[in-house]
Amino acid sequence: MEGATRILDLLCVSDSGHRISDIGRALDMSKASVFRIVRTLAAAEYVELDVETTTYRLGRKLMQLGSAVLARLDVAEVAMPYLDGLMRRHHEEAHLGVFVQGEVLYLSRVVSLEPAQLSSSIGLRAPAHCTSVGKALLAFQHADVVTRTIAAGLRSYTPHTITEAAALRQTLEEIRDTGWATSFEEFEIGLDSVGAPIRDHTGAVRAAISVSGPAHRMTRARIARIGPELVEVAYRISADLGHTAPPQPRVRAARRIARPARRSSAKETS
């Protein structure tokens, strides 16, 4: 692993490719070791061979990974003023997360001045099936991704966690109808939250934002009021990322469905 990272670091700072012998001399490694590592990296498309010059350079896989990282950083930068606005308006924590390998990866967090409730931090991973950010993301993934996430197991974190595939699929369908997701003590007892998806210029869901707080403050009635607003905020972030579709139909649907959700059980509506 160390040899591979040293080779990649060398190629990163090079304007042109390197031959196997050049890499060996620069890193004081044997030609056989360099060849073995480079062959493995090339098979994974982390490096590629220029057949005309017989030199190696960074491959397309690293370019894809770099683009993905930059895209996420762009989302975080664009969303931060909106997260701050949500926190100041509702006096609760605001979060931004992305979908990574069936889980939520939190990129940004704006802490409320009210007593803290969620032990989250930037870089934290959380389950997708029982957090509002996670469900807002999962609802708009490809069907195969949803199936794989369910197949990996719907772990129970509290008595309110959705653990049945059919119930989760129904919940995801409702989220696609309303445009926002909820979590009523599904991940942590005493914590409720509401989340909404963010789209990029292609219309694909890139991230999601949420507002979360203690259940005694984040009541169902309050979440029903915040949900439609969160959809509009998510739309403004999406617009800043190049998305152009209007949010009005989803906001109307969210207001129409919010009242029945307050009469249902936490497990059924989260």
C-alpha angles and dihedrals in degrees: 000000000000091000091051093051091048091053092048091048090053093050091047093062095042123096091201136033127272132226120228091254092050092053092048093052094044094050099031092240129138117261090238092054093048092048092051094049095043091049089054092047091048092052088056091045093242088123131019135204123239099214094199096056097023089228130133126229137170113298135227095263092064090047090053092048091048091051091050092051092048091048091054092048089051091053092049092049094048094045099047098084089049092050089051090050092051092050093049093047098046101023091227134109118280123204141188121204141170132208114255123171095330095316140087117254111199112221101173139021131184111196121219123230087232119092110295119255111170122061091213130135138176108287094026117138121214135176117274098214098063107032125078093230090049095049092045087056098039093051091066100042123107114279091248090057091051090049092050092048091052092045090054088064136268100240118205113235098167136003087267098056116119105240102163120088095219092052092049093048090051090050092050090051090053090050090054088053098048101031095230139077134213137203118196107191090315097131101024129016109247095023126108127176145172126211140185133195127249121214131203129220091284093054093249118138105250103170143343136229129211144185115214137178146143114311092240089061100030095059123171090255091052093046089051087059096043095046099071091043090051090053089055092048090049088050092053090051089048090050090053087055091052102267113140109181113116118248099210099100092052093047091053091049091050092054091047094052098039097083099056089047090064091059095050126085120268092248094051097049103036 
